[in-house]
XYZ file of C-alpha atoms in Angstrom:
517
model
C 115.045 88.483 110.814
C 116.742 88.901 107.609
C 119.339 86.421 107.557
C 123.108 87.541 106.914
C 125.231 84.495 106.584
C 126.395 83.384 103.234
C 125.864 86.893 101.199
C 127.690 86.951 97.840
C 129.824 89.962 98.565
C 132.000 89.963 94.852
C 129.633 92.285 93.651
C 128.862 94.876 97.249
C 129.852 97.895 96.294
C 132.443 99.953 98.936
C 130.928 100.012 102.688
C 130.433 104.297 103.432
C 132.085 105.351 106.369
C 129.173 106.187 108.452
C 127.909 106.029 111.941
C 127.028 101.970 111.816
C 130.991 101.360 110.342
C 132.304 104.060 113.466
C 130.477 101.921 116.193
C 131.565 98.763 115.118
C 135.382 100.488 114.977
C 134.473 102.034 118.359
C 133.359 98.313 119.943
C 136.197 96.403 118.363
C 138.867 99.172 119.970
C 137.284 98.324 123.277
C 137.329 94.702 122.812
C 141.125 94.838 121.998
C 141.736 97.025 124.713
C 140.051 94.204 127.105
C 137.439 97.227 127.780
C 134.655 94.845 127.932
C 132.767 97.025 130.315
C 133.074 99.455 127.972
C 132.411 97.378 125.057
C 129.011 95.998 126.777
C 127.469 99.497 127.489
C 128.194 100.641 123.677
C 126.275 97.630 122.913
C 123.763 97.859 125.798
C 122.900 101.665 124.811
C 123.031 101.101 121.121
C 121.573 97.807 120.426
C 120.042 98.762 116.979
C 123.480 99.769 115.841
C 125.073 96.331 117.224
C 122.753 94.022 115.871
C 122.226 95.926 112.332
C 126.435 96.969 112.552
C 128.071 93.431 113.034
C 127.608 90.173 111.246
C 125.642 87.733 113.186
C 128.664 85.531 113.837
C 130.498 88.547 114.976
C 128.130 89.522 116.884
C 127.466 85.907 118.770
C 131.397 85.734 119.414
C 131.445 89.513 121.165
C 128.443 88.384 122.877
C 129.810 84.856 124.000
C 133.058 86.759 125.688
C 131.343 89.678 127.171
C 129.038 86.795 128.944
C 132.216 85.248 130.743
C 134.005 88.293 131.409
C 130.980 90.801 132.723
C 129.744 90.076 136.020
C 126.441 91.507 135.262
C 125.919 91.481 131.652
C 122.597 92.464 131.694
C 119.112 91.617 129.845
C 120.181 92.306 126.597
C 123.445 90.430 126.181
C 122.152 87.813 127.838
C 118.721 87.516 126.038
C 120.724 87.322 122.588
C 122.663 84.659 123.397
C 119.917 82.636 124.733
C 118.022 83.348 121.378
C 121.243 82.688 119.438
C 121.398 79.372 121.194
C 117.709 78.441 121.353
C 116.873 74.933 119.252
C 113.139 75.918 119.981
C 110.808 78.706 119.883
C 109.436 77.504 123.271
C 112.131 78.005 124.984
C 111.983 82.019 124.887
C 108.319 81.446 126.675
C 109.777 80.101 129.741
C 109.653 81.469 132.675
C 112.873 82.081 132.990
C 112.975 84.210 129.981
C 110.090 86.020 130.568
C 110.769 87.219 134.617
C 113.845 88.220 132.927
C 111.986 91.021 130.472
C 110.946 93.205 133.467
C 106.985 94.128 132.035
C 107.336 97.883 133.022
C 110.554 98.094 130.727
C 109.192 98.532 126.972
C 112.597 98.384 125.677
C 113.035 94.802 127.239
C 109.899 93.582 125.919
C 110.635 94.878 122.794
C 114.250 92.857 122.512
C 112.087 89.497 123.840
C 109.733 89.893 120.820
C 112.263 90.067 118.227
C 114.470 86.787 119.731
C 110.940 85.216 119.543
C 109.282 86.427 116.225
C 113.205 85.169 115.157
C 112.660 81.878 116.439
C 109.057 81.734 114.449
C 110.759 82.819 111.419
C 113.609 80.229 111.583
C 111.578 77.249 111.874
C 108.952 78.526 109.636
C 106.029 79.199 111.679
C 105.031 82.309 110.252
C 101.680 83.211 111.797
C 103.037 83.189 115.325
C 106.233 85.482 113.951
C 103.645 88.073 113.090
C 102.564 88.153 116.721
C 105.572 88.466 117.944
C 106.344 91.943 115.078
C 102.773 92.950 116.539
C 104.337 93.332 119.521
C 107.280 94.653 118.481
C 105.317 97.515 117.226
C 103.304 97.770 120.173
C 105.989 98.364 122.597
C 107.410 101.080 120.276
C 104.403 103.330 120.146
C 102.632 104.705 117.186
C 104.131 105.919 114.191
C 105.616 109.624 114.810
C 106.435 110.547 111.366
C 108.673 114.379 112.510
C 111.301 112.617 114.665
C 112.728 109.155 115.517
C 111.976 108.811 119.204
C 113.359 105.008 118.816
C 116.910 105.449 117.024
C 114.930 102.893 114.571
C 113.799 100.255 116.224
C 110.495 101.421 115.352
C 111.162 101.418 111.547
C 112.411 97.773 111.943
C 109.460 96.733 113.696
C 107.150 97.427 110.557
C 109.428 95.968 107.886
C 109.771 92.402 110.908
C 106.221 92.912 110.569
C 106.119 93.349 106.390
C 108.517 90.167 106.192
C 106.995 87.797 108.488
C 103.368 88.675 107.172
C 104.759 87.671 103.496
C 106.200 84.838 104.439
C 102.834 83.900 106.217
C 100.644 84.532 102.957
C 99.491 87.728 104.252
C 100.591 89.968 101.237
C 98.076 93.076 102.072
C 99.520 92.623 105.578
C 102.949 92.984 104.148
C 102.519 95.422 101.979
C 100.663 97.723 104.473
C 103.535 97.306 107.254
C 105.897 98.388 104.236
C 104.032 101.235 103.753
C 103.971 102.574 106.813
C 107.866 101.462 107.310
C 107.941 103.999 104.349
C 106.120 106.666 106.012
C 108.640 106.821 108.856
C 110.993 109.601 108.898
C 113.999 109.137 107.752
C 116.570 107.330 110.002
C 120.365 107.699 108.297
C 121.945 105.415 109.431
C 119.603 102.855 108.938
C 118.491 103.758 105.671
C 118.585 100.364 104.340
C 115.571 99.661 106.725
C 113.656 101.767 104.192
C 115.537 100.371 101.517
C 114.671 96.751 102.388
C 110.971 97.911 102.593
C 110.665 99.401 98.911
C 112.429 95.927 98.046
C 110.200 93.343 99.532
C 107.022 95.549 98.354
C 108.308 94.977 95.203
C 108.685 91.255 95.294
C 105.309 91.096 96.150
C 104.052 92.816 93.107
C 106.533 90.937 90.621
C 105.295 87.707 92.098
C 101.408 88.634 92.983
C 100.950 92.110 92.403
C 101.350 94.972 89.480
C 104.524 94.341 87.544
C 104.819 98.165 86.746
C 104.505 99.370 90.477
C 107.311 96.609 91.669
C 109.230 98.645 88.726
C 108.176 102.193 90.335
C 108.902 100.410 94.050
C 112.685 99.215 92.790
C 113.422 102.849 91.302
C 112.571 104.347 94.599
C 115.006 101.406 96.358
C 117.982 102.850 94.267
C 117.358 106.513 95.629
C 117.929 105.207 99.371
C 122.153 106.361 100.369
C 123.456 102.880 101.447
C 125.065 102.440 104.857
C 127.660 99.793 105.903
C 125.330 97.749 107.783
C 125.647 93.706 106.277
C 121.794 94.052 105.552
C 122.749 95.848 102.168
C 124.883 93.153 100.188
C 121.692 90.672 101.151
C 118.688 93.352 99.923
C 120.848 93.698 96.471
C 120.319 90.365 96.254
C 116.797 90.459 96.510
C 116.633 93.592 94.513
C 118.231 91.333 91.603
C 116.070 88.628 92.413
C 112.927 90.532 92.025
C 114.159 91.815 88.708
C 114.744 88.918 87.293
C 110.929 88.184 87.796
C 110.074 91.164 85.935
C 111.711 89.579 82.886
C 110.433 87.587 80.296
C 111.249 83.949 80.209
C 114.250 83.741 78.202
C 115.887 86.858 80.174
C 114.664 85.606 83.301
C 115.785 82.081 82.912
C 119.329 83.252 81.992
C 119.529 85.839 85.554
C 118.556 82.548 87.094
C 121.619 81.053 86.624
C 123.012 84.002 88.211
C 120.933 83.864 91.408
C 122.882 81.553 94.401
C 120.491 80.471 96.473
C 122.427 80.742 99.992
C 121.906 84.676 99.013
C 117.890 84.347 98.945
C 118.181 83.311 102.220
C 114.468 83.224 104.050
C 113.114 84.824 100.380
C 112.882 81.403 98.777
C 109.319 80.652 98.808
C 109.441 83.375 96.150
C 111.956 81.505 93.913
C 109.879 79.001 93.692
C 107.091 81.521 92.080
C 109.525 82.536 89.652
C 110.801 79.122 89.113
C 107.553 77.987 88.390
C 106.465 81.350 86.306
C 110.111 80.904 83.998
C 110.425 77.420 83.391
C 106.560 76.613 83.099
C 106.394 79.021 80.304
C 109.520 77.771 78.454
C 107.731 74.605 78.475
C 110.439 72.904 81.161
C 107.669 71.177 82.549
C 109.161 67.725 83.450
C 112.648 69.967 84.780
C 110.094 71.830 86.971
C 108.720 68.762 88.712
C 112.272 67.538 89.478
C 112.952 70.821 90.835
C 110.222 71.109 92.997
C 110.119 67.340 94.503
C 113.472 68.519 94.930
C 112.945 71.106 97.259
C 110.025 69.647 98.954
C 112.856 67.435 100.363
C 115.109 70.560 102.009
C 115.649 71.401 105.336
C 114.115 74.552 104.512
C 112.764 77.237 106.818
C 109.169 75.616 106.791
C 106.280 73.847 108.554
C 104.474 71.955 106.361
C 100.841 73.420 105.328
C 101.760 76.688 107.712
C 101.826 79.364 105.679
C 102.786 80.583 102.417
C 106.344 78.830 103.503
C 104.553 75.764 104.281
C 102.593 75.880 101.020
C 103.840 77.116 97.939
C 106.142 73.879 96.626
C 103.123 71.571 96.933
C 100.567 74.326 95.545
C 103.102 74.586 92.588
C 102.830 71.201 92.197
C 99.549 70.880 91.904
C 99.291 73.220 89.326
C 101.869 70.855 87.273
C 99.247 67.789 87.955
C 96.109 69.646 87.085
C 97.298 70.407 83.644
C 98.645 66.775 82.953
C 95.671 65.610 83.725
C 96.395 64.191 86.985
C 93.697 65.738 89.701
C 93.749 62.816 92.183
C 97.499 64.070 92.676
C 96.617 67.860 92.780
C 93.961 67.691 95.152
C 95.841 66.007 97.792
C 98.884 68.571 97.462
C 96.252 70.904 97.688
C 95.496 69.100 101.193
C 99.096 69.867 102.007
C 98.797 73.296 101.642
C 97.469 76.160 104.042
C 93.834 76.949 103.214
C 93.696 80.144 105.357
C 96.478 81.507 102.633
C 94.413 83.519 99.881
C 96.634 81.425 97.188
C 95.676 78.025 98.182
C 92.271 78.637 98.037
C 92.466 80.499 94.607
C 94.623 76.759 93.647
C 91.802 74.622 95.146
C 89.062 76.906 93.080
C 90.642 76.049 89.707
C 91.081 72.309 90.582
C 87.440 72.316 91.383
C 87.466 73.853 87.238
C 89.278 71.096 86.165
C 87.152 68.216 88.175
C 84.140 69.639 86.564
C 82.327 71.436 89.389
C 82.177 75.234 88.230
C 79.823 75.775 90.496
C 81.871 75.305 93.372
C 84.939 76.885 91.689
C 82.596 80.009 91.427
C 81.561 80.132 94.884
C 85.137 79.463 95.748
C 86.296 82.647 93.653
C 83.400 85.068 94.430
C 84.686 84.708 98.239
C 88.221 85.567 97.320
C 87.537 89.375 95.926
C 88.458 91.295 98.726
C 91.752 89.061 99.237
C 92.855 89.237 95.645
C 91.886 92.927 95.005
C 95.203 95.691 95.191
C 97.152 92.317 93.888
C 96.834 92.878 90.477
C 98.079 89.040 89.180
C 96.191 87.124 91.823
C 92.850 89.375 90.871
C 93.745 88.260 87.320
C 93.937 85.086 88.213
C 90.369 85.144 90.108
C 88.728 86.859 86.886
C 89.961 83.530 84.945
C 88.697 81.312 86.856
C 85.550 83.646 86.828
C 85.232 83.733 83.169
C 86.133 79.754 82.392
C 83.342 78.507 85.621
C 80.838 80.488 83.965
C 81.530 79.041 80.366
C 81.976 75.947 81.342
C 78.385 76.392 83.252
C 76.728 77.926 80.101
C 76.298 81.043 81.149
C 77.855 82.887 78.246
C 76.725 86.923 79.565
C 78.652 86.440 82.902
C 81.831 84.948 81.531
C 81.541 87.881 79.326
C 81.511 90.292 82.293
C 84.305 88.929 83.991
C 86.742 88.841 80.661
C 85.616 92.318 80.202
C 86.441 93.294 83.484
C 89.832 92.176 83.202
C 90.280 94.061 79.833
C 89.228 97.109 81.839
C 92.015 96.889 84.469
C 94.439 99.883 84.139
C 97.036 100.050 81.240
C 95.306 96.661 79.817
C 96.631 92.888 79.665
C 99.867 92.097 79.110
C 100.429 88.919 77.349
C 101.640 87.229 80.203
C 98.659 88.052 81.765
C 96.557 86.869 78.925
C 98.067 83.491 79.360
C 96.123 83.162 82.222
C 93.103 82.518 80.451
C 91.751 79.378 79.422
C 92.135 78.726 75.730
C 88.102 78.771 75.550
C 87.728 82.069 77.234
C 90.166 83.765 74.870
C 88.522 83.041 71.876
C 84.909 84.419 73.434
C 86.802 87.513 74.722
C 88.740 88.008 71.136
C 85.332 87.792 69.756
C 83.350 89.793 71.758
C 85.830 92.315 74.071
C 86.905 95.266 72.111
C 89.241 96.189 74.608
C 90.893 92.218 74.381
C 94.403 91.986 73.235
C 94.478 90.577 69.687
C 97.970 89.945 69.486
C 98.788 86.436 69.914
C 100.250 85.663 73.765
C 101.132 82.269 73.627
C 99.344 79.332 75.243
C 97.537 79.411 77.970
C 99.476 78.498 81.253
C 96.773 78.562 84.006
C 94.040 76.944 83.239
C 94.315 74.401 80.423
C 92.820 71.319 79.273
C 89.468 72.475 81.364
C 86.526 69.736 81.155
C 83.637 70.655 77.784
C 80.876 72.909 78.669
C 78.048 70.499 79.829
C 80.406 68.100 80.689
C 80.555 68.310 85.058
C 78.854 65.534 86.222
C 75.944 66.186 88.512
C 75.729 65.340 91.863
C 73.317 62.447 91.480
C 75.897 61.374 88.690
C 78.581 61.829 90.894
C 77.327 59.600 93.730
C 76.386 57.023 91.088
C 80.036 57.006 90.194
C 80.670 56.411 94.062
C 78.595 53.887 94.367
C 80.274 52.240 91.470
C 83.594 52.392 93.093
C 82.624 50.723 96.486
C 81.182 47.975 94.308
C 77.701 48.014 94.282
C 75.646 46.488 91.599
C 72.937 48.785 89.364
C 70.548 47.092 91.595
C 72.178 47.837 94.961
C 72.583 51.460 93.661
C 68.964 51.980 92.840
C 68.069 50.225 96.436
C 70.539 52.438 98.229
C 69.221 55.849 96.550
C 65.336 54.856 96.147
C 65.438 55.309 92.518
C 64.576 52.876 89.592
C 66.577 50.798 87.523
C 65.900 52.710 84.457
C 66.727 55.924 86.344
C 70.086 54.249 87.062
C 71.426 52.990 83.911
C 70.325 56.595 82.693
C 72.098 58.673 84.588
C 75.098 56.252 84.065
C 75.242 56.569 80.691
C 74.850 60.373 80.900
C 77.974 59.869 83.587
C 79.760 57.908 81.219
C 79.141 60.143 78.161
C 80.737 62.818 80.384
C 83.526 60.911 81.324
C 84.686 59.801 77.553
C 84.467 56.402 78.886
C 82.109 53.134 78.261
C 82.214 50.824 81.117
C 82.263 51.218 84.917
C 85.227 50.689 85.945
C 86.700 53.491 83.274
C 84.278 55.849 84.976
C 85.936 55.182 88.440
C 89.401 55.690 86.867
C 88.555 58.819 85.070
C 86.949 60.043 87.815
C 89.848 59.481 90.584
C 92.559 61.069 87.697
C 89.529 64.178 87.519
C 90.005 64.155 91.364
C 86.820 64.059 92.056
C 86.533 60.786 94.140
């Protein structure tokens, strides 16, 4: 759900007077009156407007009195509560819960789904909170794009649907369920349903995505009337928020300061991209490891290596080690991560660059195209790694391809986008892409300090080096891989040469820092 506790209201412009400000009016009369029969078929017949009208802690109190004065309060009161109250996803699978949600009623299934996909999101296990918006969706029927046959619910289904599958890694998920939440008709008084849509599409593309369609998605966002639902001062917030990405570094780290994070609310995974994208280029590199060790430590909504959630402090992380150096340390955060999310395996690909093993990074890469394509920074991304495994490989024409490729993508490179590229790459594309900015763009901040050309060890090299480090003599080795001697010391000196080292015990050091033991 998008969370509504703790929203920074100093700056929420005037609430309308509209339908979602009469009901609430309308229920709070009744309650006052003691008309709680009254007061629990308002609610009961127009849920959307209850749950999208009050506050949540408004809402829990109306709902905790109308339990002990109602006789019958019925399924949804009831199921609320329970949800409210739940410490566990599990327990809205019991069969309690469930023989309560009467199978032949849709709308009862449909209120069941939401308390559970809830329950996902809150404890951060975002793959399951998809299944649950699936449903959602399900019991509300196709999209009927001339009338709302749902008084919204179906419209909220597809932006549950856009939120959980972003917080789950799932961006062309997201983005898709956003688009169609933008395809329903219009709903007045729950405009900001659209609203919230345009906004999350374009934190995708300020984080992932095109920079100029999250600008394009945000103008749209302003043209949507606001209601007097709580949802609004919360979707400012991450209207500001995705702003501030859009920014260079020195305007971006001052709206920063601005940003509370109690107003992010489920949204922070994504202030860690920008956290990492603003003070990585200013060069606040040892400040950025604080921060994210940090908030590795906070009772955030998260499961460790589930989902984007689960995955994007230690993947940040690990980009910090790999370009100090330290790829022992990246490739087990990498470990931590979730390798079904597109990101960690685009991550694990360039620490495979920086161990020496293009090869592998390439593979890695080549299987990534149809995840990283519509997402115009994470194809960027791919087409560096691209261009530096095939230079570092020798293979001059197809690093050339890929550089020239991503010269070709609409309106050009941006220099933040140029940064992407290893330092190596640049000067090939500057030298042979016409189409290559020429302007300078900084230093690279992706892929840095990358191993020599000729430099990856082998994997007969590699296994020497193993052998090494479990402290086996030359002779042992050449027993062990039915080799000679000679062939031994050869291919340890070629190791060595590799390594920048001269004994064998260097060679094991260099090569656990490299990660590649």
């Amino acid at each position: 759900m998008v969370e509504n506790e703790h929203v920074n209201i100093r700056e929420t412009p005037t609430e309308p007077y509209d339908h979602l400000h009469c009901f609430v009016e309308t229920v709070e009369e009744a309650i006052a009156r003691k008309h709680f029969v009254e007061a629990g078929r308002l609610i009961d017949e127009d849920a959307a407007s209850a749950w999208f009208g009050f506050r949540t802690d408004r809402l829990f109190a109306i709902i905790g009195l109308l339990l002990t004065e109602l006789s019958d309060p019925g399924f949804f009161l009831t199921s609320v509560h329970r949800a409210m109250t739940a410490a566990e996803p599990d327990v809205l699978f019991s069969p309690s819960v469930v023989a309560g949600a009467e199978k032949s009623e849709p709308a009862q299934q449909y209120f069941l789904a939401v308390f559970r996909m809830s329950a996902f999101r809150s404890n951060g296990i975002h793959r399951e909170a998809v299944e649950q918006a699936e449903t959602m969706r399900k019991h509300q029927g196709g999209l009927v794009s001339v009338f709302d046959r749902h008084n919204g619910w179906a419209l909220h289904a597809s932006v549950q649907l856009g939120i959980s599958a972003m917080l789950a890694g799932d961006f062309h998920r997201a983005i898709a369920a956003f688009t169609e939440a933008q395809l329903h008709v219009e709903v007045p008084a729950f405009a900001f349903l659209t609203r919230d849509a345009l906004v999350k599409s374009a934190l995708i593309h300020a984080s992932f995505g095109d920079p100029h369609q999250a600008e394009a998605l945000l103008d749209r966002a302003e043209e949507v009337p606001r209601t007097s639902s709580w949802v609004e001062p919360q979707i400012d917030v991450h209207r500001d928020f995705t702003r501030m990405l859009l920014q260079d570094e020195q305007s971006g780290m001052e709206a920063m300061k601005e940003i509370h994070l109690h107003d992010i609310g489920e949204m922070w995974p994504f202030y860690i991209v920008a956290l990492h994208r603003l003070m990585g280029t200013a060069g606040y590199r040892d400040d950025l490891e604080y921060q994210l060790k940090m908030f590795e430590t906070l009772p955030l909504p998260k499961t460790a290596g589930h989902g984007f959630s689960g995955s994007v402090v230690p993947l940040k992380r690990a980009l910090l080690a790999l370009s100090s150096g330290r790829g022992a340390e990246a490739q087990e955060l990498i470990g931590q991560a979730d390798p079904e999310v597109p990101y960690t395996q685009l991550i694990d690909a360039a620490a495979h660059l920086y161990a020496g093993r293009p090869k592998e990074a390439l593979l890695s890469v080549t299987q990534l195209r149809s995840e990283t394509s519509g997402l115009r920074l994470l194809e960027v991304r791919r087409l560096a790694i691209v261009a530096a495994a095939n230079y570092a490989s020798e293979n001059t024409p197809d690093s050339l391809k890929a550089l020239e490729q991503a010269a070709s993508l609409q309106r050009g490179l941006s220099s933040r986008e140029v940064q992407l590229f290893s330092p190596e790459t640049r000067r090939l594309a500057e030298q042979y892409i016409t189409q290559w900015p020429q302007e300078h763009a900084g230093p690279s901040m992706f892929l840095t300090g990358l191993p020599d050309p000729g430099a990856a060890l082998s994997e007969r090299e590699l296994v020497i080096i193993r052998e090494i480090a479990m402290g086996h003599s030359r002779a042992q080795i050449a027993k062990n891989l039915y080799v000679s001697l000679n062939t031994v010391k050869s291919q340890l000196q070629s190791a060595y040469r590799k390594l920048g080292v001269s004994s064998g015990t260097s060679a094991v050091q260099e090569a656990e820092r490299r990660g590649l033991l």
